[in-house]
mmCIF file of C-alpha atoms and ligand atoms in Angstrom:
data_model
loop_
_atom_site.group_PDB
_atom_site.id
_atom_site.type_symbol
_atom_site.label_atom_id
_atom_site.label_comp_id
_atom_site.label_asym_id
_atom_site.label_seq_id
_atom_site.Cartn_x
_atom_site.Cartn_y
_atom_site.Cartn_z
ATOM 1 C CA MET A 1 60.304 23.437 94.501
ATOM 2 C CA SER A 2 56.976 25.009 95.467
ATOM 3 C CA LEU A 3 53.450 24.466 94.240
ATOM 4 C CA SER A 4 52.264 27.648 92.602
ATOM 5 C CA PRO A 5 48.534 28.478 92.474
ATOM 6 C CA ASP A 6 48.473 28.398 88.663
ATOM 7 C CA GLN A 7 49.282 24.674 88.826
ATOM 8 C CA ALA A 8 46.103 24.027 90.805
ATOM 9 C CA GLN A 9 43.931 21.120 89.564
ATOM 10 C CA ARG A 10 46.289 20.272 86.690
ATOM 11 C CA VAL A 11 48.336 17.102 86.970
ATOM 12 C CA THR A 12 51.534 18.073 85.234
ATOM 13 C CA PRO A 13 54.861 16.230 85.468
ATOM 14 C CA GLN A 14 55.924 19.141 87.733
ATOM 15 C CA VAL A 15 53.102 18.446 90.178
ATOM 16 C CA GLN A 16 53.933 14.743 90.202
ATOM 17 C CA ALA A 17 57.622 15.546 90.731
ATOM 18 C CA TRP A 18 56.624 17.821 93.615
ATOM 19 C CA VAL A 19 54.611 14.990 95.220
ATOM 20 C CA ARG A 20 57.519 12.549 94.866
ATOM 21 C CA THR A 21 59.973 15.055 96.297
ATOM 22 C CA GLN A 22 57.749 15.769 99.301
ATOM 23 C CA ALA A 23 57.433 12.029 99.965
ATOM 24 C CA SER A 24 61.168 11.472 99.635
ATOM 25 C CA LEU A 25 61.722 14.327 102.140
ATOM 26 C CA GLY A 26 59.548 12.436 104.596
ATOM 27 C CA HIS A 27 56.515 14.733 104.442
ATOM 28 C CA THR A 28 53.216 13.054 105.223
ATOM 29 C CA ILE A 29 50.208 12.900 102.914
ATOM 30 C CA ALA A 30 48.381 15.216 105.340
ATOM 31 C CA THR A 31 51.123 17.832 104.941
ATOM 32 C CA MET A 32 51.018 17.520 101.151
ATOM 33 C CA LEU A 33 47.226 17.807 101.168
ATOM 34 C CA LYS A 34 47.442 20.964 103.263
ATOM 35 C CA ALA A 35 49.921 22.534 100.831
ATOM 36 C CA MET A 36 47.850 21.547 97.808
ATOM 37 C CA ARG A 37 44.629 22.888 99.345
ATOM 38 C CA ALA A 38 46.400 26.158 100.070
ATOM 39 C CA ALA A 39 47.368 26.298 96.378
ATOM 40 C CA GLY A 40 43.720 25.889 95.321
ATOM 41 C CA TRP A 41 43.248 22.114 94.975
ATOM 42 C CA GLN A 42 40.032 20.364 96.039
ATOM 43 C CA THR A 43 40.792 17.763 98.696
ATOM 44 C CA ASP A 44 39.471 14.761 96.719
ATOM 45 C CA VAL A 45 41.364 15.670 93.589
ATOM 46 C CA ALA A 46 44.568 16.312 95.530
ATOM 47 C CA ARG A 47 44.207 12.995 97.330
ATOM 48 C CA GLY A 48 43.789 11.186 93.985
ATOM 49 C CA VAL A 49 46.857 12.861 92.545
ATOM 50 C CA ILE A 50 48.998 11.978 95.563
ATOM 51 C CA ALA A 51 47.785 8.371 95.593
ATOM 52 C CA GLY A 52 48.188 7.977 91.832
ATOM 53 C CA THR A 53 51.686 9.437 91.840
ATOM 54 C CA LEU A 54 53.021 7.459 94.762
ATOM 55 C CA LYS A 55 51.296 4.189 94.065
ATOM 56 C CA ALA A 56 53.556 1.269 93.278
ATOM 57 C CA PRO A 57 52.504 -0.904 90.335
ATOM 58 C CA VAL A 58 49.659 -3.216 91.382
ATOM 59 C CA PRO A 59 49.308 -6.962 90.725
ATOM 60 C CA VAL A 60 47.567 -7.626 87.412
ATOM 61 C CA PRO A 61 46.150 -10.760 85.776
ATOM 62 C CA LEU A 62 48.960 -12.804 84.284
ATOM 63 C CA PRO A 63 47.778 -15.796 82.246
ATOM 64 C CA ALA A 64 50.214 -18.656 82.869
ATOM 65 C CA LEU A 65 51.366 -19.110 79.285
ATOM 66 C CA GLY A 66 55.008 -20.109 79.417
ATOM 67 C CA SER A 67 55.651 -21.556 76.001
ATOM 68 C CA ALA A 68 52.317 -23.369 75.888
ATOM 69 C CA LEU A 69 50.334 -23.259 72.666
ATOM 70 C CA ARG A 70 47.111 -24.036 74.505
ATOM 71 C CA ILE A 71 45.695 -23.240 77.935
ATOM 72 C CA ASP A 72 43.231 -25.379 79.826
ATOM 73 C CA ALA A 73 40.445 -22.952 80.693
ATOM 74 C CA GLY A 74 38.344 -25.575 82.466
ATOM 75 C CA ASP A 75 35.606 -26.419 79.998
ATOM 76 C CA ARG A 76 37.608 -25.426 76.897
ATOM 77 C CA GLN A 77 41.145 -25.527 75.496
ATOM 78 C CA VAL A 78 42.102 -22.000 74.453
ATOM 79 C CA ASP A 79 44.785 -21.370 71.807
ATOM 80 C CA VAL A 80 47.594 -18.871 72.375
ATOM 81 C CA LEU A 81 48.102 -17.093 69.040
ATOM 82 C CA MET A 82 50.397 -14.184 69.928
ATOM 83 C CA GLN A 83 51.928 -12.601 73.001
ATOM 84 C CA MET A 84 54.173 -9.651 73.718
ATOM 85 C CA SER A 85 55.565 -8.309 76.970
ATOM 86 C CA GLN A 86 55.604 -4.520 76.746
ATOM 87 C CA PRO A 87 52.758 -3.785 76.826
ATOM 88 C CA HIS A 88 51.600 -7.199 77.978
ATOM 89 C CA ILE A 89 49.225 -8.302 75.200
ATOM 90 C CA VAL A 90 48.009 -11.829 74.420
ATOM 91 C CA VAL A 91 45.819 -12.852 71.497
ATOM 92 C CA PHE A 92 43.787 -15.990 72.200
ATOM 93 C CA GLY A 93 41.913 -18.222 69.753
ATOM 94 C CA ASN A 94 38.970 -20.560 70.395
ATOM 95 C CA VAL A 95 37.843 -18.719 73.559
ATOM 96 C CA LEU A 96 34.164 -18.886 72.555
ATOM 97 C CA SER A 97 32.287 -21.305 70.297
ATOM 98 C CA ASP A 98 30.210 -20.037 67.351
ATOM 99 C CA ASP A 99 27.047 -20.904 69.296
ATOM 100 C CA GLU A 100 28.206 -18.902 72.326
ATOM 101 C CA CYS A 101 29.023 -15.883 70.125
ATOM 102 C CA SER A 102 25.584 -16.050 68.478
ATOM 103 C CA ALA A 103 23.768 -16.516 71.785
ATOM 104 C CA LEU A 104 25.540 -13.519 73.366
ATOM 105 C CA MET A 105 24.647 -11.313 70.386
ATOM 106 C CA GLU A 106 21.007 -12.420 70.251
ATOM 107 C CA THR A 107 20.492 -11.957 73.990
ATOM 108 C CA ALA A 108 22.159 -8.547 73.853
ATOM 109 C CA ARG A 109 20.463 -7.253 70.661
ATOM 110 C CA PRO A 110 17.126 -6.072 72.145
ATOM 111 C CA ARG A 111 18.957 -4.278 74.959
ATOM 112 C CA LEU A 112 21.440 -2.287 72.826
ATOM 113 C CA SER A 113 21.598 1.492 73.024
ATOM 114 C CA ARG A 114 24.173 4.084 71.998
ATOM 115 C CA SER A 115 27.403 3.481 73.970
ATOM 116 C CA LEU A 116 28.419 5.972 76.641
ATOM 117 C CA THR A 117 31.812 6.780 78.112
ATOM 118 C CA VAL A 118 32.748 7.685 81.675
ATOM 119 C CA ALA A 119 32.101 11.373 82.407
ATOM 120 C CA VAL A 120 35.442 12.147 84.030
ATOM 121 C CA LYS A 121 34.227 15.246 85.835
ATOM 122 C CA THR A 122 31.405 13.535 87.691
ATOM 123 C CA GLY A 123 32.086 9.798 87.538
ATOM 124 C CA GLY A 124 28.768 9.352 85.685
ATOM 125 C CA GLU A 125 28.324 8.535 81.965
ATOM 126 C CA GLU A 126 27.940 10.632 78.823
ATOM 127 C CA LEU A 127 27.553 10.437 75.015
ATOM 128 C CA ASN A 128 30.897 10.848 73.254
ATOM 129 C CA ASP A 129 31.671 11.219 69.516
ATOM 130 C CA ASP A 130 34.833 9.159 70.090
ATOM 131 C CA ARG A 131 32.694 6.095 70.656
ATOM 132 C CA THR A 132 29.972 5.395 68.108
ATOM 133 C CA SER A 133 29.093 1.768 68.842
ATOM 134 C CA ARG A 134 25.871 0.546 70.465
ATOM 135 C CA GLY A 135 26.137 -1.524 73.611
ATOM 136 C CA MET A 136 24.690 -3.087 76.734
ATOM 137 C CA PHE A 137 25.948 -4.640 79.985
ATOM 138 C CA PHE A 138 25.116 -8.048 81.372
ATOM 139 C CA THR A 139 25.284 -8.199 85.129
ATOM 140 C CA ARG A 140 27.845 -10.665 86.456
ATOM 141 C CA GLY A 141 26.407 -14.196 86.483
ATOM 142 C CA GLU A 142 23.187 -12.947 84.855
ATOM 143 C CA ASN A 143 22.371 -16.229 83.099
ATOM 144 C CA GLU A 144 23.843 -19.696 82.534
ATOM 145 C CA LEU A 145 25.763 -18.651 79.405
ATOM 146 C CA VAL A 146 27.307 -15.562 81.027
ATOM 147 C CA ASN A 147 28.138 -17.599 84.126
ATOM 148 C CA ARG A 148 29.906 -20.291 82.099
ATOM 149 C CA ILE A 149 31.925 -17.767 80.098
ATOM 150 C CA GLU A 150 32.915 -15.801 83.207
ATOM 151 C CA ALA A 151 34.139 -18.979 84.931
ATOM 152 C CA ARG A 152 36.201 -19.832 81.828
ATOM 153 C CA LEU A 153 37.738 -16.361 81.669
ATOM 154 C CA ALA A 154 38.587 -16.401 85.389
ATOM 155 C CA ARG A 155 40.431 -19.681 84.890
ATOM 156 C CA LEU A 156 42.141 -18.496 81.685
ATOM 157 C CA LEU A 157 43.357 -15.234 83.196
ATOM 158 C CA GLU A 158 43.833 -16.547 86.755
ATOM 159 C CA TRP A 159 41.839 -13.623 88.131
ATOM 160 C CA PRO A 160 38.840 -13.921 90.474
ATOM 161 C CA ILE A 161 35.371 -13.783 88.895
ATOM 162 C CA GLU A 162 34.377 -11.273 91.618
ATOM 163 C CA ASN A 163 36.982 -8.778 90.360
ATOM 164 C CA GLY A 164 35.377 -8.629 86.913
ATOM 165 C CA GLU A 165 32.842 -6.061 85.747
ATOM 166 C CA GLY A 166 29.780 -7.442 83.976
ATOM 167 C CA LEU A 167 30.357 -8.378 80.303
ATOM 168 C CA GLN A 168 29.701 -5.481 77.972
ATOM 169 C CA VAL A 169 28.495 -6.329 74.438
ATOM 170 C CA LEU A 170 29.177 -3.800 71.661
ATOM 171 C CA GLN A 171 27.857 -3.651 68.102
ATOM 172 C CA TYR A 172 29.742 -1.548 65.515
ATOM 173 C CA LEU A 173 27.899 -0.785 62.249
ATOM 174 C CA PRO A 174 29.843 0.535 59.209
ATOM 175 C CA GLY A 175 31.607 3.765 60.184
ATOM 176 C CA ALA A 176 31.400 3.060 63.935
ATOM 177 C CA GLU A 177 34.623 3.154 65.939
ATOM 178 C CA TYR A 178 36.112 3.647 69.381
ATOM 179 C CA LYS A 179 38.937 6.188 69.159
ATOM 180 C CA PRO A 180 42.182 5.385 71.040
ATOM 181 C CA HIS A 181 41.826 5.688 74.814
ATOM 182 C CA TYR A 182 42.952 4.120 78.088
ATOM 183 C CA ASP A 183 40.608 1.804 79.980
ATOM 184 C CA TYR A 184 41.923 2.783 83.456
ATOM 185 C CA PHE A 185 40.381 5.718 85.294
ATOM 186 C CA ASP A 186 42.522 8.846 85.299
ATOM 187 C CA PRO A 187 43.544 9.528 88.947
ATOM 188 C CA ALA A 188 43.594 13.247 88.182
ATOM 189 C CA GLU A 189 39.911 13.462 87.261
ATOM 190 C CA PRO A 190 37.507 14.571 89.976
ATOM 191 C CA GLY A 191 35.029 11.749 89.236
ATOM 192 C CA THR A 192 37.616 9.002 89.740
ATOM 193 C CA PRO A 193 37.541 8.557 93.560
ATOM 194 C CA SER A 194 33.841 7.658 93.463
ATOM 195 C CA ILE A 195 34.350 5.196 90.563
ATOM 196 C CA LEU A 196 37.209 3.490 92.433
ATOM 197 C CA GLN A 197 34.957 2.746 95.393
ATOM 198 C CA ARG A 198 33.382 -0.113 93.421
ATOM 199 C CA GLY A 199 36.496 -2.315 93.134
ATOM 200 C CA GLY A 200 39.553 -0.148 92.713
ATOM 201 C CA GLN A 201 41.276 0.493 89.408
ATOM 202 C CA ARG A 202 40.836 -1.443 86.207
ATOM 203 C CA VAL A 203 44.030 -3.444 85.708
ATOM 204 C CA ALA A 204 43.311 -5.435 82.537
ATOM 205 C CA THR A 205 40.915 -5.761 79.606
ATOM 206 C CA LEU A 206 39.781 -8.746 77.545
ATOM 207 C CA ILE A 207 37.996 -7.990 74.276
ATOM 208 C CA LEU A 208 36.182 -11.038 72.883
ATOM 209 C CA TYR A 209 35.260 -10.975 69.198
ATOM 210 C CA LEU A 210 31.735 -12.250 68.606
ATOM 211 C CA SER A 211 31.378 -11.395 64.924
ATOM 212 C CA ALA A 212 33.982 -10.259 62.383
ATOM 213 C CA PRO A 213 33.192 -7.388 60.009
ATOM 214 C CA GLU A 214 33.934 -7.762 56.294
ATOM 215 C CA ALA A 215 36.571 -4.990 56.466
ATOM 216 C CA GLY A 216 38.103 -2.699 59.105
ATOM 217 C CA GLY A 217 37.404 -2.853 62.834
ATOM 218 C CA ALA A 218 40.843 -3.964 64.094
ATOM 219 C CA THR A 219 41.701 -3.339 67.737
ATOM 220 C CA VAL A 220 44.727 -1.051 67.470
ATOM 221 C CA PHE A 221 47.580 -0.316 69.904
ATOM 222 C CA PRO A 222 49.095 2.884 68.456
ATOM 223 C CA ASP A 223 52.057 3.049 70.882
ATOM 224 C CA VAL A 224 53.428 -0.224 69.554
ATOM 225 C CA GLY A 225 51.982 -0.272 66.023
ATOM 226 C CA LEU A 226 49.922 -3.422 66.611
ATOM 227 C CA GLU A 227 46.556 -4.206 64.973
ATOM 228 C CA VAL A 228 44.574 -7.226 66.116
ATOM 229 C CA ALA A 229 42.141 -8.593 63.535
ATOM 230 C CA PRO A 230 38.681 -9.217 65.003
ATOM 231 C CA GLN A 231 38.158 -12.942 64.278
ATOM 232 C CA ARG A 232 35.015 -14.580 65.679
ATOM 233 C CA GLY A 233 35.725 -16.580 68.864
ATOM 234 C CA HIS A 234 39.170 -14.979 69.361
ATOM 235 C CA ALA A 235 40.054 -12.454 72.084
ATOM 236 C CA VAL A 236 42.748 -9.925 72.879
ATOM 237 C CA PHE A 237 43.945 -9.460 76.475
ATOM 238 C CA PHE A 238 46.098 -6.612 77.789
ATOM 239 C CA SER A 239 47.044 -5.414 81.265
ATOM 240 C CA TYR A 240 48.196 -2.129 82.813
ATOM 241 C CA ASP A 241 49.762 -2.121 86.293
ATOM 242 C CA GLN A 242 49.431 1.635 86.775
ATOM 243 C CA PRO A 243 46.860 4.176 85.618
ATOM 244 C CA HIS A 244 49.502 5.771 83.440
ATOM 245 C CA ALA A 245 50.366 6.219 79.750
ATOM 246 C CA SER A 246 53.774 4.621 80.394
ATOM 247 C CA THR A 247 51.951 1.251 80.351
ATOM 248 C CA LEU A 248 51.617 1.710 76.537
ATOM 249 C CA SER A 249 48.043 0.437 76.871
ATOM 250 C CA LEU A 250 46.554 3.085 74.570
ATOM 251 C CA HIS A 251 44.159 1.203 72.290
ATOM 252 C CA GLY A 252 41.154 1.784 70.054
ATOM 253 C CA GLY A 253 38.641 0.127 67.777
ATOM 254 C CA ALA A 254 39.352 1.208 64.167
ATOM 255 C CA PRO A 255 36.325 2.204 62.070
ATOM 256 C CA VAL A 256 34.356 -0.676 60.600
ATOM 257 C CA LEU A 257 34.485 -0.318 56.804
ATOM 258 C CA ALA A 258 31.967 -2.996 55.791
ATOM 259 C CA GLY A 259 29.749 -5.452 57.650
ATOM 260 C CA GLU A 260 29.174 -5.516 61.423
ATOM 261 C CA LYS A 261 31.656 -6.049 64.229
ATOM 262 C CA TRP A 262 30.445 -7.358 67.594
ATOM 263 C CA VAL A 263 32.603 -7.698 70.715
ATOM 264 C CA ALA A 264 32.153 -8.475 74.394
ATOM 265 C CA THR A 265 34.492 -6.611 76.747
ATOM 266 C CA LYS A 266 35.471 -7.877 80.190
ATOM 267 C CA TRP A 267 37.209 -5.301 82.372
ATOM 268 C CA LEU A 268 39.108 -6.589 85.398
ATOM 269 C CA ARG A 269 39.467 -4.633 88.629
ATOM 270 C CA GLU A 270 42.054 -4.752 91.413
ATOM 271 C CA LYS A 271 39.458 -5.824 93.964
ATOM 272 C CA GLU A 272 35.949 -7.228 94.146
ATOM 273 C CA PHE A 273 33.639 -5.263 91.836
ATOM 274 C CA ILE A 274 30.366 -4.682 93.647
HETATM 275 O O1 PD2 B 1 35.981 -3.066 70.048
HETATM 276 C C1 PD2 B 1 37.168 -2.816 70.189
HETATM 277 O O2 PD2 B 1 38.029 -3.212 69.380
HETATM 278 C C2 PD2 B 1 37.560 -2.014 71.372
HETATM 279 C C3 PD2 B 1 38.638 -1.174 71.258
HETATM 280 C C4 PD2 B 1 39.006 -0.418 72.342
HETATM 281 C C5 PD2 B 1 36.883 -2.088 72.573
HETATM 282 C C6 PD2 B 1 37.338 -1.320 73.635
HETATM 283 N N1 PD2 B 1 38.379 -0.500 73.532
HETATM 284 C C7 PD2 B 1 36.713 -1.349 74.965
HETATM 285 O O3 PD2 B 1 35.624 -1.972 75.072
HETATM 286 O O4 PD2 B 1 37.296 -0.799 75.925
HETATM 287 ZN ZN1 ZN B 2 39.031 0.198 75.582
#
């Protein structure tokens, strides 16, 4: 199989099959890069495609649940309400107290602005109609409350605090939503290599519910027909060991129909997030 110029810059199953075949024939990454450049690929993009295609699944957070109904998260006993294996999803109860939910929302409120999404072409950020919430980021360990919650989550998920991005708080007013998407960074996009420099791929997400709307606003997993109701103090965790749709980690925030929904999202990286 050859790599025709019209396939340049598009990650199709054919391109991925070509990469796998070259590797199985013993060709080096340098040889593959040379062939891809000759077919019109930019070096960075080609490198990302090769790495993404050949990469074995990476370790991901794996809360030690067993058949326990509760997990000791250090300063709090967290309830296990639901778990499934493919995709790996866990719904937790009692992760945050009412006071912690209120304090996060009140500290975040004056800093909210319209949420952005990653601009895949550049690695920067952009406004996107698919995401109509307002949001803000705390930096990691920004204050005593954030510090305490981050330590609890690290213990709950058995994943180092340093590998977590700062908590992001989101407010959804009626009509606001986050259309289904993947949280990992697409290896085929030209902006991805620069994003990955800060801690590697995202490998898991924890969405903490700070305030429940009166109607709507479920976190949905369309590949498996699951809808998680946003109950205050609860959280939904899911992991993805490859930046690939086969992880079934497609998920979204359904439109809020009445009232306000508030969440805090913690994204977990492979390595230390700087
Ligand atoms: O607020 C949600 O339910 C939601 C849904 C999908 C949040 C995110 N994604 C996210 O923050 O990535
Ligand atoms: Zn998401």
